[in-house]
mmCIF file with all atom_site columns, C-alpha atoms in Angstrom:
data_model
loop_
_atom_site.group_PDB
_atom_site.id
_atom_site.type_symbol
_atom_site.label_atom_id
_atom_site.label_alt_id
_atom_site.label_comp_id
_atom_site.label_asym_id
_atom_site.label_entity_id
_atom_site.label_seq_id
_atom_site.pdbx_PDB_ins_code
_atom_site.Cartn_x
_atom_site.Cartn_y
_atom_site.Cartn_z
_atom_site.occupancy
_atom_site.B_iso_or_equiv
_atom_site.pdbx_formal_charge
_atom_site.auth_seq_id
_atom_site.auth_comp_id
_atom_site.auth_asym_id
_atom_site.auth_atom_id
_atom_site.pdbx_PDB_model_num
ATOM 1   C CA . UNK A 1 1   ? -11.701 7.096   1.144   1.00 65.00 ? 1   UNK A CA 1
ATOM 2   C CA . UNK A 1 2   ? -11.941 3.924   -0.867  1.00 72.00 ? 2   UNK A CA 1
ATOM 3   C CA . UNK A 1 3   ? -10.779 0.910   0.887   1.00 78.00 ? 3   UNK A CA 1
ATOM 4   C CA . UNK A 1 4   ? -7.950  -1.238  -0.736  1.00 84.00 ? 4   UNK A CA 1
ATOM 5   C CA . UNK A 1 5   ? -7.563  -4.839  -0.422  1.00 84.00 ? 5   UNK A CA 1
ATOM 6   C CA . UNK A 1 6   ? -4.300  -4.880  1.353   1.00 86.00 ? 6   UNK A CA 1
ATOM 7   C CA . UNK A 1 7   ? -5.662  -3.486  4.519   1.00 85.00 ? 7   UNK A CA 1
ATOM 8   C CA . UNK A 1 8   ? -8.737  -5.106  4.438   1.00 85.00 ? 8   UNK A CA 1
ATOM 9   C CA . UNK A 1 9   ? -7.883  -5.771  8.112   1.00 87.00 ? 9   UNK A CA 1
ATOM 10  C CA . UNK A 1 10  ? -8.682  -1.760  8.918   1.00 87.00 ? 10  UNK A CA 1
ATOM 11  C CA . UNK A 1 11  ? -12.070 -2.424  7.756   1.00 89.00 ? 11  UNK A CA 1
ATOM 12  C CA . UNK A 1 12  ? -12.891 -5.468  9.930   1.00 90.00 ? 12  UNK A CA 1
ATOM 13  C CA . UNK A 1 13  ? -11.901 -2.746  12.967  1.00 91.00 ? 13  UNK A CA 1
ATOM 14  C CA . UNK A 1 14  ? -14.313 0.117   11.439  1.00 90.00 ? 14  UNK A CA 1
ATOM 15  C CA . UNK A 1 15  ? -17.083 -2.435  11.039  1.00 92.00 ? 15  UNK A CA 1
ATOM 16  C CA . UNK A 1 16  ? -16.354 -3.559  14.708  1.00 94.00 ? 16  UNK A CA 1
ATOM 17  C CA . UNK A 1 17  ? -16.664 -0.179  15.883  1.00 93.00 ? 17  UNK A CA 1
ATOM 18  C CA . UNK A 1 18  ? -19.913 0.828   13.633  1.00 93.00 ? 18  UNK A CA 1
ATOM 19  C CA . UNK A 1 19  ? -21.952 -2.514  14.619  1.00 94.00 ? 19  UNK A CA 1
ATOM 20  C CA . UNK A 1 20  ? -20.598 -2.963  18.248  1.00 95.00 ? 20  UNK A CA 1
ATOM 21  C CA . UNK A 1 21  ? -18.827 0.088   19.790  1.00 93.00 ? 21  UNK A CA 1
ATOM 22  C CA . UNK A 1 22  ? -20.594 3.017   18.305  1.00 94.00 ? 22  UNK A CA 1
ATOM 23  C CA . UNK A 1 23  ? -24.434 2.155   18.658  1.00 94.00 ? 23  UNK A CA 1
ATOM 24  C CA . UNK A 1 24  ? -23.877 1.978   22.854  1.00 94.00 ? 24  UNK A CA 1
ATOM 25  C CA . UNK A 1 25  ? -23.045 5.932   22.790  1.00 93.00 ? 25  UNK A CA 1
ATOM 26  C CA . UNK A 1 26  ? -26.183 6.078   21.019  1.00 92.00 ? 26  UNK A CA 1
ATOM 27  C CA . UNK A 1 27  ? -25.273 8.878   18.601  1.00 91.00 ? 27  UNK A CA 1
ATOM 28  C CA . UNK A 1 28  ? -28.365 9.056   16.793  1.00 88.00 ? 28  UNK A CA 1
ATOM 29  C CA . UNK A 1 29  ? -27.912 10.695  13.112  1.00 89.00 ? 29  UNK A CA 1
ATOM 30  C CA . UNK A 1 30  ? -24.528 12.576  14.771  1.00 92.00 ? 30  UNK A CA 1
ATOM 31  C CA . UNK A 1 31  ? -21.912 13.018  11.196  1.00 93.00 ? 31  UNK A CA 1
ATOM 32  C CA . UNK A 1 32  ? -19.022 11.888  13.210  1.00 92.00 ? 32  UNK A CA 1
ATOM 33  C CA . UNK A 1 33  ? -17.600 8.641   12.895  1.00 92.00 ? 33  UNK A CA 1
ATOM 34  C CA . UNK A 1 34  ? -15.828 8.776   16.059  1.00 92.00 ? 34  UNK A CA 1
ATOM 35  C CA . UNK A 1 35  ? -17.662 10.442  18.965  1.00 93.00 ? 35  UNK A CA 1
ATOM 36  C CA . UNK A 1 36  ? -17.577 10.806  22.615  1.00 91.00 ? 36  UNK A CA 1
ATOM 37  C CA . UNK A 1 37  ? -19.937 9.821   25.140  1.00 90.00 ? 37  UNK A CA 1
ATOM 38  C CA . UNK A 1 38  ? -21.139 13.787  25.695  1.00 92.00 ? 38  UNK A CA 1
ATOM 39  C CA . UNK A 1 39  ? -22.056 12.721  22.034  1.00 92.00 ? 39  UNK A CA 1
ATOM 40  C CA . UNK A 1 40  ? -19.221 15.159  20.529  1.00 93.00 ? 40  UNK A CA 1
ATOM 41  C CA . UNK A 1 41  ? -16.338 14.841  17.501  1.00 94.00 ? 41  UNK A CA 1
ATOM 42  C CA . UNK A 1 42  ? -13.256 13.125  19.232  1.00 94.00 ? 42  UNK A CA 1
ATOM 43  C CA . UNK A 1 43  ? -10.502 15.547  18.899  1.00 94.00 ? 43  UNK A CA 1
ATOM 44  C CA . UNK A 1 44  ? -7.476  15.102  17.351  1.00 92.00 ? 44  UNK A CA 1
ATOM 45  C CA . UNK A 1 45  ? -5.805  16.403  20.901  1.00 94.00 ? 45  UNK A CA 1
ATOM 46  C CA . UNK A 1 46  ? -7.185  13.856  22.328  1.00 94.00 ? 46  UNK A CA 1
ATOM 47  C CA . UNK A 1 47  ? -6.400  10.588  19.773  1.00 94.00 ? 47  UNK A CA 1
ATOM 48  C CA . UNK A 1 48  ? -2.532  12.331  19.809  1.00 95.00 ? 48  UNK A CA 1
ATOM 49  C CA . UNK A 1 49  ? -2.745  11.484  23.613  1.00 95.00 ? 49  UNK A CA 1
ATOM 50  C CA . UNK A 1 50  ? -4.297  8.404   23.486  1.00 95.00 ? 50  UNK A CA 1
ATOM 51  C CA . UNK A 1 51  ? -1.610  7.655   20.217  1.00 95.00 ? 51  UNK A CA 1
ATOM 52  C CA . UNK A 1 52  ? 0.911   8.933   22.736  1.00 96.00 ? 52  UNK A CA 1
ATOM 53  C CA . UNK A 1 53  ? 0.036   6.898   25.888  1.00 97.00 ? 53  UNK A CA 1
ATOM 54  C CA . UNK A 1 54  ? 0.098   3.553   23.623  1.00 95.00 ? 54  UNK A CA 1
ATOM 55  C CA . UNK A 1 55  ? 2.987   4.006   22.234  1.00 95.00 ? 55  UNK A CA 1
ATOM 56  C CA . UNK A 1 56  ? 5.142   4.403   25.379  1.00 96.00 ? 56  UNK A CA 1
ATOM 57  C CA . UNK A 1 57  ? 3.506   1.495   26.327  1.00 96.00 ? 57  UNK A CA 1
ATOM 58  C CA . UNK A 1 58  ? 4.848   -0.406  23.050  1.00 95.00 ? 58  UNK A CA 1
ATOM 59  C CA . UNK A 1 59  ? 8.254   1.682   23.638  1.00 95.00 ? 59  UNK A CA 1
ATOM 60  C CA . UNK A 1 60  ? 8.545   3.243   20.478  1.00 93.00 ? 60  UNK A CA 1
ATOM 61  C CA . UNK A 1 61  ? 10.245  6.060   19.745  1.00 92.00 ? 61  UNK A CA 1
ATOM 62  C CA . UNK A 1 62  ? 8.517   9.564   20.914  1.00 92.00 ? 62  UNK A CA 1
ATOM 63  C CA . UNK A 1 63  ? 8.917   10.308  17.106  1.00 91.00 ? 63  UNK A CA 1
ATOM 64  C CA . UNK A 1 64  ? 5.969   8.405   15.654  1.00 91.00 ? 64  UNK A CA 1
ATOM 65  C CA . UNK A 1 65  ? 2.931   10.076  15.344  1.00 92.00 ? 65  UNK A CA 1
ATOM 66  C CA . UNK A 1 66  ? -0.400  9.327   14.052  1.00 91.00 ? 66  UNK A CA 1
ATOM 67  C CA . UNK A 1 67  ? 0.723   11.822  11.112  1.00 89.00 ? 67  UNK A CA 1
ATOM 68  C CA . UNK A 1 68  ? 3.798   9.280   10.718  1.00 87.00 ? 68  UNK A CA 1
ATOM 69  C CA . UNK A 1 69  ? 0.978   6.651   10.257  1.00 87.00 ? 69  UNK A CA 1
ATOM 70  C CA . UNK A 1 70  ? -0.892  8.662   7.210   1.00 86.00 ? 70  UNK A CA 1
ATOM 71  C CA . UNK A 1 71  ? 2.781   8.849   5.652   1.00 86.00 ? 71  UNK A CA 1
ATOM 72  C CA . UNK A 1 72  ? 2.798   5.286   5.701   1.00 85.00 ? 72  UNK A CA 1
ATOM 73  C CA . UNK A 1 73  ? -0.463  4.731   4.492   1.00 87.00 ? 73  UNK A CA 1
ATOM 74  C CA . UNK A 1 74  ? 0.810   6.807   1.240   1.00 87.00 ? 74  UNK A CA 1
ATOM 75  C CA . UNK A 1 75  ? 3.924   5.022   0.740   1.00 86.00 ? 75  UNK A CA 1
ATOM 76  C CA . UNK A 1 76  ? 1.884   1.817   1.166   1.00 86.00 ? 76  UNK A CA 1
ATOM 77  C CA . UNK A 1 77  ? -0.274  2.445   -1.654  1.00 88.00 ? 77  UNK A CA 1
ATOM 78  C CA . UNK A 1 78  ? 2.962   3.315   -3.946  1.00 85.00 ? 78  UNK A CA 1
ATOM 79  C CA . UNK A 1 79  ? 4.800   0.452   -3.169  1.00 83.00 ? 79  UNK A CA 1
ATOM 80  C CA . UNK A 1 80  ? 1.639   -1.667  -3.822  1.00 87.00 ? 80  UNK A CA 1
ATOM 81  C CA . UNK A 1 81  ? 1.415   -0.094  -7.087  1.00 87.00 ? 81  UNK A CA 1
ATOM 82  C CA . UNK A 1 82  ? -1.704  1.782   -7.250  1.00 89.00 ? 82  UNK A CA 1
ATOM 83  C CA . UNK A 1 83  ? -1.722  4.808   -9.179  1.00 89.00 ? 83  UNK A CA 1
ATOM 84  C CA . UNK A 1 84  ? -0.109  8.428   -8.279  1.00 87.00 ? 84  UNK A CA 1
ATOM 85  C CA . UNK A 1 85  ? -3.443  10.016  -8.874  1.00 91.00 ? 85  UNK A CA 1
ATOM 86  C CA . UNK A 1 86  ? -5.459  7.193   -7.210  1.00 92.00 ? 86  UNK A CA 1
ATOM 87  C CA . UNK A 1 87  ? -3.441  7.784   -4.267  1.00 90.00 ? 87  UNK A CA 1
ATOM 88  C CA . UNK A 1 88  ? -3.799  11.834  -3.952  1.00 92.00 ? 88  UNK A CA 1
ATOM 89  C CA . UNK A 1 89  ? -7.715  11.335  -4.031  1.00 92.00 ? 89  UNK A CA 1
ATOM 90  C CA . UNK A 1 90  ? -7.570  8.735   -0.814  1.00 90.00 ? 90  UNK A CA 1
ATOM 91  C CA . UNK A 1 91  ? -5.230  11.497  1.155   1.00 89.00 ? 91  UNK A CA 1
ATOM 92  C CA . UNK A 1 92  ? -7.503  14.292  -0.246  1.00 91.00 ? 92  UNK A CA 1
ATOM 93  C CA . UNK A 1 93  ? -4.522  16.367  -1.509  1.00 90.00 ? 93  UNK A CA 1
ATOM 94  C CA . UNK A 1 94  ? -5.377  18.969  -4.401  1.00 92.00 ? 94  UNK A CA 1
ATOM 95  C CA . UNK A 1 95  ? -1.745  19.191  -5.584  1.00 91.00 ? 95  UNK A CA 1
ATOM 96  C CA . UNK A 1 96  ? -0.117  16.107  -6.596  1.00 88.00 ? 96  UNK A CA 1
ATOM 97  C CA . UNK A 1 97  ? 2.916   18.116  -5.235  1.00 87.00 ? 97  UNK A CA 1
ATOM 98  C CA . UNK A 1 98  ? 1.829   17.742  -1.764  1.00 86.00 ? 98  UNK A CA 1
ATOM 99  C CA . UNK A 1 99  ? 1.263   13.643  -2.089  1.00 85.00 ? 99  UNK A CA 1
ATOM 100 C CA . UNK A 1 100 ? 4.814   13.542  -3.685  1.00 82.00 ? 100 UNK A CA 1
ATOM 101 C CA . UNK A 1 101 ? 6.152   15.062  -0.117  1.00 79.00 ? 101 UNK A CA 1
ATOM 102 C CA . UNK A 1 102 ? 4.651   12.362  1.632   1.00 74.00 ? 102 UNK A CA 1
ATOM 103 C CA . UNK A 1 103 ? 6.175   9.643   -0.518  1.00 71.00 ? 103 UNK A CA 1
ATOM 104 C CA . UNK A 1 104 ? 9.217   7.881   0.946   1.00 67.00 ? 104 UNK A CA 1
ATOM 105 C CA . UNK A 1 105 ? 9.267   4.226   -0.479  1.00 61.00 ? 105 UNK A CA 1
ATOM 106 C CA . UNK A 1 106 ? 11.437  1.655   1.765   1.00 66.00 ? 106 UNK A CA 1
ATOM 107 C CA . UNK A 1 107 ? 14.779  0.637   -0.032  1.00 70.00 ? 107 UNK A CA 1
ATOM 108 C CA . UNK A 1 108 ? 13.532  -2.719  -0.860  1.00 75.00 ? 108 UNK A CA 1
ATOM 109 C CA . UNK A 1 109 ? 11.320  -1.454  -2.857  1.00 68.00 ? 109 UNK A CA 1
ATOM 110 C CA . UNK A 1 110 ? 13.332  0.712   -4.542  1.00 70.00 ? 110 UNK A CA 1
ATOM 111 C CA . UNK A 1 111 ? 15.789  -2.470  -5.221  1.00 76.00 ? 111 UNK A CA 1
ATOM 112 C CA . UNK A 1 112 ? 13.122  -4.005  -6.656  1.00 77.00 ? 112 UNK A CA 1
ATOM 113 C CA . UNK A 1 113 ? 12.110  -1.222  -8.925  1.00 74.00 ? 113 UNK A CA 1
ATOM 114 C CA . UNK A 1 114 ? 15.395  -0.834  -10.339 1.00 74.00 ? 114 UNK A CA 1
ATOM 115 C CA . UNK A 1 115 ? 16.166  -4.467  -10.464 1.00 80.00 ? 115 UNK A CA 1
ATOM 116 C CA . UNK A 1 116 ? 13.050  -4.571  -12.922 1.00 79.00 ? 116 UNK A CA 1
ATOM 117 C CA . UNK A 1 117 ? 13.955  -1.910  -15.019 1.00 76.00 ? 117 UNK A CA 1
ATOM 118 C CA . UNK A 1 118 ? 17.558  -3.334  -15.470 1.00 76.00 ? 118 UNK A CA 1
ATOM 119 C CA . UNK A 1 119 ? 16.167  -6.414  -16.449 1.00 81.00 ? 119 UNK A CA 1
ATOM 120 C CA . UNK A 1 120 ? 13.736  -5.192  -19.250 1.00 80.00 ? 120 UNK A CA 1
ATOM 121 C CA . UNK A 1 121 ? 17.009  -3.264  -20.113 1.00 80.00 ? 121 UNK A CA 1
ATOM 122 C CA . UNK A 1 122 ? 19.300  -6.109  -20.410 1.00 82.00 ? 122 UNK A CA 1
ATOM 123 C CA . UNK A 1 123 ? 17.969  -9.328  -20.358 1.00 79.00 ? 123 UNK A CA 1
ATOM 124 C CA . UNK A 1 124 ? 17.092  -10.867 -24.523 1.00 71.00 ? 124 UNK A CA 1
ATOM 125 C CA . UNK A 1 125 ? 14.208  -11.437 -25.391 1.00 68.00 ? 125 UNK A CA 1
ATOM 126 C CA . UNK A 1 126 ? 13.541  -15.500 -25.366 1.00 67.00 ? 126 UNK A CA 1
ATOM 127 C CA . UNK A 1 127 ? 13.840  -17.342 -28.137 1.00 54.00 ? 127 UNK A CA 1
ATOM 128 C CA . UNK A 1 128 ? 9.987   -17.805 -29.880 1.00 56.00 ? 128 UNK A CA 1
ATOM 129 C CA . UNK A 1 129 ? 11.243  -21.411 -31.067 1.00 57.00 ? 129 UNK A CA 1
ATOM 130 C CA . UNK A 1 130 ? 13.658  -24.168 -30.175 1.00 55.00 ? 130 UNK A CA 1
ATOM 131 C CA . UNK A 1 131 ? 16.947  -24.312 -32.561 1.00 56.00 ? 131 UNK A CA 1
ATOM 132 C CA . UNK A 1 132 ? 17.207  -27.655 -33.202 1.00 54.00 ? 132 UNK A CA 1
ATOM 133 C CA . UNK A 1 133 ? 19.385  -29.964 -35.511 1.00 52.00 ? 133 UNK A CA 1
ATOM 134 C CA . UNK A 1 134 ? 18.048  -33.171 -37.674 1.00 52.00 ? 134 UNK A CA 1
ATOM 135 C CA . UNK A 1 135 ? 20.678  -35.558 -39.063 1.00 53.00 ? 135 UNK A CA 1
ATOM 136 C CA . UNK A 1 136 ? 20.756  -36.807 -42.858 1.00 51.00 ? 136 UNK A CA 1
ATOM 137 C CA . UNK A 1 137 ? 22.344  -39.651 -44.445 1.00 51.00 ? 137 UNK A CA 1
ATOM 138 C CA . UNK A 1 138 ? 23.751  -39.334 -47.864 1.00 51.00 ? 138 UNK A CA 1
ATOM 139 C CA . UNK A 1 139 ? 23.266  -42.197 -50.355 1.00 56.00 ? 139 UNK A CA 1
ATOM 140 C CA . UNK A 1 140 ? 26.219  -42.536 -51.857 1.00 54.00 ? 140 UNK A CA 1
ATOM 141 C CA . UNK A 1 141 ? 28.653  -42.070 -48.586 1.00 54.00 ? 141 UNK A CA 1
ATOM 142 C CA . UNK A 1 142 ? 26.549  -43.805 -45.817 1.00 56.00 ? 142 UNK A CA 1
ATOM 143 C CA . UNK A 1 143 ? 27.880  -40.943 -43.137 1.00 54.00 ? 143 UNK A CA 1
ATOM 144 C CA . UNK A 1 144 ? 25.602  -38.548 -41.603 1.00 54.00 ? 144 UNK A CA 1
ATOM 145 C CA . UNK A 1 145 ? 25.775  -34.911 -41.558 1.00 52.00 ? 145 UNK A CA 1
ATOM 146 C CA . UNK A 1 146 ? 23.841  -32.137 -39.861 1.00 53.00 ? 146 UNK A CA 1
ATOM 147 C CA . UNK A 1 147 ? 21.967  -29.733 -41.173 1.00 52.00 ? 147 UNK A CA 1
#
C-alpha cells in the first residue's frame, strides 16, 4: 500500500507505533506489523472486538465495522480523483469489478461531478479577444460614427 497525502495522519500514527510502541514488545524480526505481547500476530477477531468496544463507547451504530472503513477508504480515494487501477491495487483486488462493489461515492461528490460535466457541455467558451468599438470623425460633416 502506498501512502497518499490525504491520509497523512495515518502515517503519523504508524510511525508512532513502529518507532515507540512496537519496540517495547521486542518483536525482533517478526514479520507482522501488529504483534501481541506474546509475539504473535494480532488477530482479526481481536481487532473486531476492540473496534466494537470503542465504537460502543463512542455511541456509534453497531452496523459500523472495520470493513466499513475499508469501503470508506476506497470511496475517498475515488473522490480524491485517484485512477481506478491505483485504487484497485491499493486494496489488493485482482479484478476491477470487485473494487466497483466497494465504491459508494457521496451525494456531494456526485453533484459536483455532474455540475462539472454540465458546465463543460453548456457553458460557452470564453471570448479570446474583447470586442471594442472605436469612433472616427468624418472630415466633411464633423460627426462621429461607430466603426
